[in-house]
mmCIF file of C-alpha atoms in Angstrom:
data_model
loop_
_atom_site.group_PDB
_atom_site.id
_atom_site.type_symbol
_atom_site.label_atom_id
_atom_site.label_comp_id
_atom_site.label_asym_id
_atom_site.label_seq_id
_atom_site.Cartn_x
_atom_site.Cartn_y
_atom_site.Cartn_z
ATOM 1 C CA UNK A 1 0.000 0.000 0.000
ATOM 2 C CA UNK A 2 1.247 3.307 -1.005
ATOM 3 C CA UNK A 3 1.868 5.817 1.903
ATOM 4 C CA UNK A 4 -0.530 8.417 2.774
ATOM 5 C CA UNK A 5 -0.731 11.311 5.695
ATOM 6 C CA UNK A 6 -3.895 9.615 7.200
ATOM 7 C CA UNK A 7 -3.182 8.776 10.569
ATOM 8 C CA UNK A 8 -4.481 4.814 9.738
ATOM 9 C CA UNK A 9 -4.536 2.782 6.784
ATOM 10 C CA UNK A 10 -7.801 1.037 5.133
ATOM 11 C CA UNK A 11 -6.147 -2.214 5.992
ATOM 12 C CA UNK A 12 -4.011 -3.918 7.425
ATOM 13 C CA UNK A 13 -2.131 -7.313 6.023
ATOM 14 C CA UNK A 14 -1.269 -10.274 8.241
ATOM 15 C CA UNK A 15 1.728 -11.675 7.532
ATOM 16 C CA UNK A 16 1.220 -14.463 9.618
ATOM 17 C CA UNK A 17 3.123 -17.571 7.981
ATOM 18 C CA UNK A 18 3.873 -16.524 5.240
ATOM 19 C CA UNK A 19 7.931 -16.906 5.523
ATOM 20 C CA UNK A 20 7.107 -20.851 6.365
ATOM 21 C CA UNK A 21 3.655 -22.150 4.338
ATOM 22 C CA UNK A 22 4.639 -25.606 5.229
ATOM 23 C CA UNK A 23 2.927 -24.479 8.646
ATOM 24 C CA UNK A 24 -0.459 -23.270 7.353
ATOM 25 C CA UNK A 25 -1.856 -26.268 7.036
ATOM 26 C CA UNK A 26 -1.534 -28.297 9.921
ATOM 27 C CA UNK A 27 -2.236 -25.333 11.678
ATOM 28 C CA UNK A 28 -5.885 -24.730 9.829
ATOM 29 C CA UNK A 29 -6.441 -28.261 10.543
ATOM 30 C CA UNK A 30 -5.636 -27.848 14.140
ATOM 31 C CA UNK A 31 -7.558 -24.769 14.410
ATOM 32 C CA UNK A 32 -10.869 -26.497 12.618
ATOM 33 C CA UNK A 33 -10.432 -29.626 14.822
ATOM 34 C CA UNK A 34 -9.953 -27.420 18.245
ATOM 35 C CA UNK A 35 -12.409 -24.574 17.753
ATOM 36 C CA UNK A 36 -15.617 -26.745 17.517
ATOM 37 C CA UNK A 37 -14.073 -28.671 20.704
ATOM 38 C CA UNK A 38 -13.315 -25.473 22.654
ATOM 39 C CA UNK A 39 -17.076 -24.373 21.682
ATOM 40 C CA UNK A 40 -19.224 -27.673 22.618
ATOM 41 C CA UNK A 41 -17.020 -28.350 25.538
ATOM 42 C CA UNK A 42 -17.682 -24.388 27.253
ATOM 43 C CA UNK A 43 -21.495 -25.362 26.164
ATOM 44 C CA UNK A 44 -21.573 -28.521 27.975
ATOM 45 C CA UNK A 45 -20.064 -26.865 30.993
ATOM 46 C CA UNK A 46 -22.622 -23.834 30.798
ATOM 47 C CA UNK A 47 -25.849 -26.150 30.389
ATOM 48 C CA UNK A 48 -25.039 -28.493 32.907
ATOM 49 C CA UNK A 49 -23.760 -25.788 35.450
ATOM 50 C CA UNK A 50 -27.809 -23.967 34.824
ATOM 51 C CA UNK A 51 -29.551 -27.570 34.628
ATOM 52 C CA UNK A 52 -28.154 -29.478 37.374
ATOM 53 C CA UNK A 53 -29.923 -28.004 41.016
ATOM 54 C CA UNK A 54 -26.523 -29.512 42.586
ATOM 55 C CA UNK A 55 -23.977 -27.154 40.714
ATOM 56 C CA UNK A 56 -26.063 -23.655 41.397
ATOM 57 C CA UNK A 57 -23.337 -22.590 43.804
ATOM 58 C CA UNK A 58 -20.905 -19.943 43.400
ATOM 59 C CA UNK A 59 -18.219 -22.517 42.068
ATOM 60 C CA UNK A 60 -20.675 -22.768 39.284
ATOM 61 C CA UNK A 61 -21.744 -19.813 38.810
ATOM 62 C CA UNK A 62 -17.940 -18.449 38.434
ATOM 63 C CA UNK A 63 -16.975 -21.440 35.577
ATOM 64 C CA UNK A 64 -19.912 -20.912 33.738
ATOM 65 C CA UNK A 65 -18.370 -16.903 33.241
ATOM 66 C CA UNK A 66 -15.424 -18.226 32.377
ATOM 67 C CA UNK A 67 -16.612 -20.923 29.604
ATOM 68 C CA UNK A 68 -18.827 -18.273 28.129
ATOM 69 C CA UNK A 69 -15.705 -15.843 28.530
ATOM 70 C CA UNK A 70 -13.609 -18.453 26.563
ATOM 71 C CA UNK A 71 -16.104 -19.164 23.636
ATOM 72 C CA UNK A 72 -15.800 -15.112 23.134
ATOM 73 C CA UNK A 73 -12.684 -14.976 23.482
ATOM 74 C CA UNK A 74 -11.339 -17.950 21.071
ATOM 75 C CA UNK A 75 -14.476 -16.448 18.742
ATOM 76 C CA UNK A 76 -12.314 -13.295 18.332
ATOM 77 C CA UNK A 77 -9.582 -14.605 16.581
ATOM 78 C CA UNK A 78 -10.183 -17.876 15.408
ATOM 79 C CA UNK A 79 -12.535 -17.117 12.016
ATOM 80 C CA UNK A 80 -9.722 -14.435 11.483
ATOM 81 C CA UNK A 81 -6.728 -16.991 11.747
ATOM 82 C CA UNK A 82 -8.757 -19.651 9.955
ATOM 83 C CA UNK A 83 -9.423 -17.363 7.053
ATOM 84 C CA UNK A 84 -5.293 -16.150 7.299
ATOM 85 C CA UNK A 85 -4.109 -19.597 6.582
ATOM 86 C CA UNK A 86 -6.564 -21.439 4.776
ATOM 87 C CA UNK A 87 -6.997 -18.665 2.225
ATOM 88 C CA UNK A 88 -4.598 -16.415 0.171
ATOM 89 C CA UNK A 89 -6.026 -13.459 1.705
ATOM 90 C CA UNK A 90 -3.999 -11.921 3.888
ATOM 91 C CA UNK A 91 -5.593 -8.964 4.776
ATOM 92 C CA UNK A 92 -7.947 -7.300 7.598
ATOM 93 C CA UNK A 93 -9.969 -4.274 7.418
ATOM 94 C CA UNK A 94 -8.882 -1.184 9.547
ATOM 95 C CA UNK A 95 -12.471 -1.632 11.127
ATOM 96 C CA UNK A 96 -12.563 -5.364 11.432
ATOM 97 C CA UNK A 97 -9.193 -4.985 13.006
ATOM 98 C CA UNK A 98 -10.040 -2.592 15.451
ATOM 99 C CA UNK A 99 -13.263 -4.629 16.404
ATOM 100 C CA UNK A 100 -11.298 -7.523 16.919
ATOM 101 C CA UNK A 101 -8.651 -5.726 19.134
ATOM 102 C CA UNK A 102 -11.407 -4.897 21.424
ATOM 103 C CA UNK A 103 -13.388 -7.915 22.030
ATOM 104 C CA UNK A 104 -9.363 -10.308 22.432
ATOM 105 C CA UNK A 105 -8.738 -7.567 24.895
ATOM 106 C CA UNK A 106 -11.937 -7.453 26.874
ATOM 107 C CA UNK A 107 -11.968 -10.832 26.960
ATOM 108 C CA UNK A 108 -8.379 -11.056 28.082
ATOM 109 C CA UNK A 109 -8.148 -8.839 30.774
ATOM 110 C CA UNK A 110 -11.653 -10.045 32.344
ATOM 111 C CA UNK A 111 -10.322 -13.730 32.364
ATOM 112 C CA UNK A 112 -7.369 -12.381 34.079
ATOM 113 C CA UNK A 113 -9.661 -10.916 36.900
ATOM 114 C CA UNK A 114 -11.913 -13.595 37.149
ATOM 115 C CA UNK A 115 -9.441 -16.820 37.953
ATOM 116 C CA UNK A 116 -8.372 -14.349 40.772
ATOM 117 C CA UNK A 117 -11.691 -14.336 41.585
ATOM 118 C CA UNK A 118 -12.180 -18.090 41.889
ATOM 119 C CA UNK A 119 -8.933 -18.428 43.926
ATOM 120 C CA UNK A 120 -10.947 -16.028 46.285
ATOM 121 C CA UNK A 121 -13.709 -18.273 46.001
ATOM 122 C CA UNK A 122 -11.908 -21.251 46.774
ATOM 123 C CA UNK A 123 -10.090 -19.593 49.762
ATOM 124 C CA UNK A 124 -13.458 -18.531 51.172
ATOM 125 C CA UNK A 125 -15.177 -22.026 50.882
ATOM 126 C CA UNK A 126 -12.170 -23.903 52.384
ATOM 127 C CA UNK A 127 -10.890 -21.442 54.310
ATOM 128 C CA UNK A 128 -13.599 -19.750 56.344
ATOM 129 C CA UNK A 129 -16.333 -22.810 55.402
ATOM 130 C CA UNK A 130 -18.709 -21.481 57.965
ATOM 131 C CA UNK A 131 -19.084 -17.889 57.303
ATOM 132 C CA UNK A 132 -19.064 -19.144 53.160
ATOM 133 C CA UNK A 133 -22.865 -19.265 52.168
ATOM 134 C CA UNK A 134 -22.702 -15.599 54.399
ATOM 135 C CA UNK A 135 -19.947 -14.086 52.416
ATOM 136 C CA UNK A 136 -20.457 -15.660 48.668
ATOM 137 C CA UNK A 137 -23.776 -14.928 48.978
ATOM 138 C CA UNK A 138 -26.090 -14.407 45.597
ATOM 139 C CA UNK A 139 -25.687 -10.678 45.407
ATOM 140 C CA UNK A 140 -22.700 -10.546 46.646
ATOM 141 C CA UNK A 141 -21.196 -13.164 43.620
ATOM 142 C CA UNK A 142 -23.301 -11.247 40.916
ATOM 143 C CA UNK A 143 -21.350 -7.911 41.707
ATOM 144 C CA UNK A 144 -17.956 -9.540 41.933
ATOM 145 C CA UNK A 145 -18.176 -10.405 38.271
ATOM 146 C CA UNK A 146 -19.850 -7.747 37.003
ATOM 147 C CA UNK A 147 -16.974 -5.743 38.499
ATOM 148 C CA UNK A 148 -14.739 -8.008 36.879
ATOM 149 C CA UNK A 149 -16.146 -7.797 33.765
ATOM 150 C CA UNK A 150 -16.238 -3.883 33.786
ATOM 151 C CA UNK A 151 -12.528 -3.710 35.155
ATOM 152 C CA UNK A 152 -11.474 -5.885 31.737
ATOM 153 C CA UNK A 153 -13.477 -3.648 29.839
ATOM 154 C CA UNK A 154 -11.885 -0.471 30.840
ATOM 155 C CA UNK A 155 -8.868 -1.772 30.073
ATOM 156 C CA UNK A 156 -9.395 -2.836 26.512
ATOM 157 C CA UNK A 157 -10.962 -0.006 25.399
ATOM 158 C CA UNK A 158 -9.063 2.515 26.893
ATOM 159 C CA UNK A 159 -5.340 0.943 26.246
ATOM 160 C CA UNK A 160 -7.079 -0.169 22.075
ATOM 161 C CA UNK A 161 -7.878 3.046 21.565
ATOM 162 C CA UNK A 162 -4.775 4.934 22.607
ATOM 163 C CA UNK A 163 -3.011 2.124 20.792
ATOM 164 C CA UNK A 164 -5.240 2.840 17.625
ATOM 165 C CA UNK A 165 -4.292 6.868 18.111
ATOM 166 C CA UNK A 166 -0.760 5.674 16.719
ATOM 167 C CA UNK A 167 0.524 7.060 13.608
ATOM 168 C CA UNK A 168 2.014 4.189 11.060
ATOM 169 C CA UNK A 169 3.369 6.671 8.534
ATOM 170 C CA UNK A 170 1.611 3.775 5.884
ATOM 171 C CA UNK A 171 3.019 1.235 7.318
ATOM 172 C CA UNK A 172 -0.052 -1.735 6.669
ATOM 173 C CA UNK A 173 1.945 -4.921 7.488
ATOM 174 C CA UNK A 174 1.536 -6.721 10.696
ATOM 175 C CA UNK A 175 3.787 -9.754 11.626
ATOM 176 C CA UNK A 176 1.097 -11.787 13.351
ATOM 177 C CA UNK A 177 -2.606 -13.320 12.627
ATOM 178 C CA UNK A 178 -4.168 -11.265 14.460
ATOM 179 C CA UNK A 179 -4.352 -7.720 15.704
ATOM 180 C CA UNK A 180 -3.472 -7.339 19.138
ATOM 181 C CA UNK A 181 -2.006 -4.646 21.184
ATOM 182 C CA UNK A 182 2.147 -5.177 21.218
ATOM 183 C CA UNK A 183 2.536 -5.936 17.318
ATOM 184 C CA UNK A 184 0.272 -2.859 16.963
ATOM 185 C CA UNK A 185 2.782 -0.670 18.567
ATOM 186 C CA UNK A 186 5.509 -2.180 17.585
ATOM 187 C CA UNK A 187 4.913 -1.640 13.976
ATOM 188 C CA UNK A 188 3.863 2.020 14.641
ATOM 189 C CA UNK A 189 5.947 4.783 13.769
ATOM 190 C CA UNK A 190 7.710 8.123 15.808
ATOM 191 C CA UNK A 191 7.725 8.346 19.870
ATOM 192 C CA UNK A 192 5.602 5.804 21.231
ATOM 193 C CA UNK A 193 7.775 5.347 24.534
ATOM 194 C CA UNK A 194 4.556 6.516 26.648
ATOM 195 C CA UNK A 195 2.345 3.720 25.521
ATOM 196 C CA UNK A 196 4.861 0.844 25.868
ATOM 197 C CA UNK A 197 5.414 2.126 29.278
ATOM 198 C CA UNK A 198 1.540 2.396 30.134
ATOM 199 C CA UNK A 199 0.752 -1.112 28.562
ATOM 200 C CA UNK A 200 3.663 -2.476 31.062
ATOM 201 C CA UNK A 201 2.040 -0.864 33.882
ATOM 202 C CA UNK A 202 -1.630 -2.072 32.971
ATOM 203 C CA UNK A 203 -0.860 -5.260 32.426
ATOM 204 C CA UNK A 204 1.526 -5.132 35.977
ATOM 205 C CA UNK A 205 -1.971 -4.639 37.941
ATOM 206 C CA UNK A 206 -3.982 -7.248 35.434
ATOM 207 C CA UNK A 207 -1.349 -10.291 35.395
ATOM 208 C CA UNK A 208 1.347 -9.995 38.189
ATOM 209 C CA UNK A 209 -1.147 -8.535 40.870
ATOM 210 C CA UNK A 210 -3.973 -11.337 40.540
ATOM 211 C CA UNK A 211 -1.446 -14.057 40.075
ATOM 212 C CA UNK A 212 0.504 -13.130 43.112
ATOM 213 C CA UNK A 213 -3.322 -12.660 45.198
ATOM 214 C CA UNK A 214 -4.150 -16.428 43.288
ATOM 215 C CA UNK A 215 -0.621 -17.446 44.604
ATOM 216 C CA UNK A 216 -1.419 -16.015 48.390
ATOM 217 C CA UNK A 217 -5.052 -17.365 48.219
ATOM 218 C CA UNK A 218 -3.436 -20.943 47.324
ATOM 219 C CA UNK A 219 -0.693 -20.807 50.377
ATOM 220 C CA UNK A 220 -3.519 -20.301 52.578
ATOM 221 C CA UNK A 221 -5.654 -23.174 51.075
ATOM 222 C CA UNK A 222 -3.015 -25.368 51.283
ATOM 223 C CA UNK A 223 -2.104 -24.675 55.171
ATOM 224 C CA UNK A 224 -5.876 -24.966 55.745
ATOM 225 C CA UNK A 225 -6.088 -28.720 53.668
ATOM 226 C CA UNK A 226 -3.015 -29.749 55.651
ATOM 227 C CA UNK A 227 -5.234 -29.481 58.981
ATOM 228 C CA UNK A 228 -8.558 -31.287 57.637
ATOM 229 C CA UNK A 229 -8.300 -34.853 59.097
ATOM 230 C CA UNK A 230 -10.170 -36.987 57.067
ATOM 231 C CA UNK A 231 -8.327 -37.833 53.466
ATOM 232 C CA UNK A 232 -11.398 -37.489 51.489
ATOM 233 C CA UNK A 233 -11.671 -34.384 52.463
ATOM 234 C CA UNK A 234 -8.192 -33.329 51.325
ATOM 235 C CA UNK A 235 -8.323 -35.507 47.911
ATOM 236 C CA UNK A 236 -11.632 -33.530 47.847
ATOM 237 C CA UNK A 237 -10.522 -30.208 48.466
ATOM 238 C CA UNK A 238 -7.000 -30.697 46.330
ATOM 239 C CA UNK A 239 -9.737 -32.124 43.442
ATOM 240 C CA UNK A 240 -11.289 -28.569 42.939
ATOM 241 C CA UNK A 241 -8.223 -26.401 43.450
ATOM 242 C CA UNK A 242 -6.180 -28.615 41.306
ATOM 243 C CA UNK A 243 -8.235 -27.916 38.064
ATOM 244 C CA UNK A 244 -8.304 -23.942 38.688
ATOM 245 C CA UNK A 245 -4.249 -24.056 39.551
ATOM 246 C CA UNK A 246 -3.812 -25.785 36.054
ATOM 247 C CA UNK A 247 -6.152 -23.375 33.894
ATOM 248 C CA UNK A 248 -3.982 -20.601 35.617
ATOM 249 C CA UNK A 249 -0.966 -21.492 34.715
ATOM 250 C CA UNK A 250 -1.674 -22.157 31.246
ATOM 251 C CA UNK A 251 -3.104 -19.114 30.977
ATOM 252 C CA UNK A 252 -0.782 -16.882 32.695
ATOM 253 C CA UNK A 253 2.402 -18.277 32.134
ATOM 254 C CA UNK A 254 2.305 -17.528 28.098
ATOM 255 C CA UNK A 255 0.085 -14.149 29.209
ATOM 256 C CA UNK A 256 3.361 -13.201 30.664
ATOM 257 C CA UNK A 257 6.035 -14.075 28.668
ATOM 258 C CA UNK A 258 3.900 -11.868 26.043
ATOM 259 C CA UNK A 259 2.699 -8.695 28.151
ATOM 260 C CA UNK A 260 5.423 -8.522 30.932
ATOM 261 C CA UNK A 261 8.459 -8.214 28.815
ATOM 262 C CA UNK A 262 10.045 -5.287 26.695
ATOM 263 C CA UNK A 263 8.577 -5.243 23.272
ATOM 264 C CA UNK A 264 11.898 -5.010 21.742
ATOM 265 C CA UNK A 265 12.780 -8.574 23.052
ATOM 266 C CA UNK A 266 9.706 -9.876 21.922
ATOM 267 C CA UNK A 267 11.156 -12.504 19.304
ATOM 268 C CA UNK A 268 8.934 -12.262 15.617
ATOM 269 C CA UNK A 269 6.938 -15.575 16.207
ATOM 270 C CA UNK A 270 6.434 -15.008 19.632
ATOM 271 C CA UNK A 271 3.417 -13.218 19.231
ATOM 272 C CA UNK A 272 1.568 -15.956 16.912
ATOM 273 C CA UNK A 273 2.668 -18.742 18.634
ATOM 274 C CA UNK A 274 1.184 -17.265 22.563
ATOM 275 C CA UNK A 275 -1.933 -15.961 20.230
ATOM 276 C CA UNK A 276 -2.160 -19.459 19.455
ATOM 277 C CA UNK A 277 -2.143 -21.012 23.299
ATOM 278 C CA UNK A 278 -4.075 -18.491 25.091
ATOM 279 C CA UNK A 279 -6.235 -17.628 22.774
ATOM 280 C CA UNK A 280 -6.925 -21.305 21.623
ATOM 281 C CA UNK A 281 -5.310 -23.969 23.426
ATOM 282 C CA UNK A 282 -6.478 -23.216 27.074
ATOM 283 C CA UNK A 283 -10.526 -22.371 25.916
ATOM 284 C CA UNK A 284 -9.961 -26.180 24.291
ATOM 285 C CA UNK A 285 -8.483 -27.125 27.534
ATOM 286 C CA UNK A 286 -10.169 -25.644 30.621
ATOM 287 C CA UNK A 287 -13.698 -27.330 29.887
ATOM 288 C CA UNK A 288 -11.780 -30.834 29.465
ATOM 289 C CA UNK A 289 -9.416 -29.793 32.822
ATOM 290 C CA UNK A 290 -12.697 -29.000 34.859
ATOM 291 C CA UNK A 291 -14.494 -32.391 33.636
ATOM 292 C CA UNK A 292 -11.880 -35.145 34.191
ATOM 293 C CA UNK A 293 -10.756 -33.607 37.638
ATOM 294 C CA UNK A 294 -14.618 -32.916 39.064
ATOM 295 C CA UNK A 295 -17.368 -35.682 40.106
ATOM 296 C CA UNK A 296 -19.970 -33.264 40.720
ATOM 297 C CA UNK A 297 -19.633 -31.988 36.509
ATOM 298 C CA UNK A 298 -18.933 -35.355 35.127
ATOM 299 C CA UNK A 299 -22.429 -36.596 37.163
ATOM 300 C CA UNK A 300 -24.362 -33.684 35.705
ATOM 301 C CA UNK A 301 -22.759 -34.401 32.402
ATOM 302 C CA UNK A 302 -23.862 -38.121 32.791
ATOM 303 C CA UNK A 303 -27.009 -37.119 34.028
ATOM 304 C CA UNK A 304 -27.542 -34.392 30.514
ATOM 305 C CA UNK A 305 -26.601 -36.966 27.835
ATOM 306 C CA UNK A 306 -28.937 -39.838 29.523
ATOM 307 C CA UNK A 307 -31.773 -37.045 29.851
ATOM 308 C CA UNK A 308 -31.318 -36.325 26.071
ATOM 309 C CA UNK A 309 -31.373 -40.087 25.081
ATOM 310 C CA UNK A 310 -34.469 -41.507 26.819
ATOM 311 C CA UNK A 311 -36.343 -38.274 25.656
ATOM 312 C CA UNK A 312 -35.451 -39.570 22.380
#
């Protein structure tokens, strides 16, 4: 695209893997195998978390946020990478690009929030079990994640649009499949100092913050399982903290290594490759993660797919 003094260009091209199209394949293949997985599995999880009476609990109520968070948020960019490497089109529109920065970002941010959340959750019910049903009451649940989910909001829209404010001097070309926040700034042009320095700061209170709060919460859980007599009641307790510790982790770790580091030392496949495991991997995983390490959702699971058969 030819240069021009607008202050954004119509579109933008994603490069992608273009240097290696041996990839592209097994990639779309991967993608069109995991996607409908990540989407019936964060189903399954929402319909049997409203269905069963035995899973309306705050638990619940929390994991059926964060499977609807994680269809959105593999949604976002999944059609667009799908279309990137199955296709010869390499190209996004200025809009579609901006509309996609927003929702990866919202969804981001609130999913950091809300496993902090259900460490606080699981502190509360293990920790203080008989002031629990007092303090993760109803209301008290409902306004805990619609805080969370306005927190991640703010966020995304105000660091996407002062990320969209930078000038790229025509520059059109983004090394990733997607359009997300560092490659955006990386490929704009003149001082943009400020903005790496505020995205290091947000991201300081939305990753390192609530993973050192999950990391607290878990210390204390784990002092408190040490002093419960009965082993059933530590496999039991170890059984439902296990699963969240796991989906953290996975999520966090490559979070991190994306958002927590210099952009300049940000290697050029980086990007694609973390796009690729938070953004796909763990919404394939959690679901799975939840099911195999919980009796209460693998009953109510049971329990759906005999209901739909003998109404058949």
């Amino acid at each position: 695209m030819e240069l021009t003094n607008k202050s954004h260009t119509e579109e933008f091209v994603l490069r992608g893997f273009t240097d290696r199209p041996w990839l592209e394949l097994p990639l779309f293949i991967i993608l069109l195998i995991t996607y409908p997985m990540a989407m019936m599995g964060n189903t399954a999880i929402i319909l049997v978390s409203r269905l069963d009476p035995r899973l309306h609990n705050p638990m619940y109520f929390f994991l059926t946020n964060l499977s609807f968070l994680d269809m959105c948020y593999t949604t976002s960019i999944v059609p667009q990478m799908l279309s990137n490497l199955g296709t010869s089109k390499k190209t996004i529109s200025y809009m579609g690009c901006a509309v996609q920065l927003y929702f990866f970002h919202i969804m981001g941010g609130t999913e950091c929030l809300l496993l902090a959340l259900m460490s606080f959750d699981r502190y509360v019910a293990i920790c203080k079990p008989l002031h629990y049903t007092l303090i993760m009451n109803q209301r008290v649940c409902i306004l805990l994640v619609a805080a969370v989910w306005l927190s991640g909001m703010t966020y995304a829209v105000s660091e996407a649009t002062v990320t969209l404010q930078l000038p790229l001097c025509g520059r059109n070309t983004l090394d990733h499949l997607v359009c997300e926040i560092p490659v955006l700034i990386k490929t704009a042009c003149g001082e943009k100092g400020a903005n790496e320095l505020t995205l290091t700061v947000v991201c300081i209170f939305l990753l390192a913050v609530p993973l050192c709060l999950i990391l607290a919460s878990y210390a204390c859980i784990g002092h408190a399982v040490f002093k419960i007599k009965s082993s059933e009641g530590r496999k039991k307790a170890f059984g439902t903290c296990s699963s969240h510790l796991i989906v953290v982790f996975l999520f966090y770790g490559p979070a991190i290594s994306m958002y927590l580091q210099p952009l300049s030392s940000i290697s050029r496949d980086q990007p694609k490759f973390m796009a690729l495991f938070y953004g796909v991997v763990t919404p394939t995983l959690n679901p799975f993660i939840y099911t195999l390490r919980n009796k209460d959702v693998k009953g109510a699971l049971g329990n759906l797919v005999k209901s739909i058969f003998t109404s058949k």
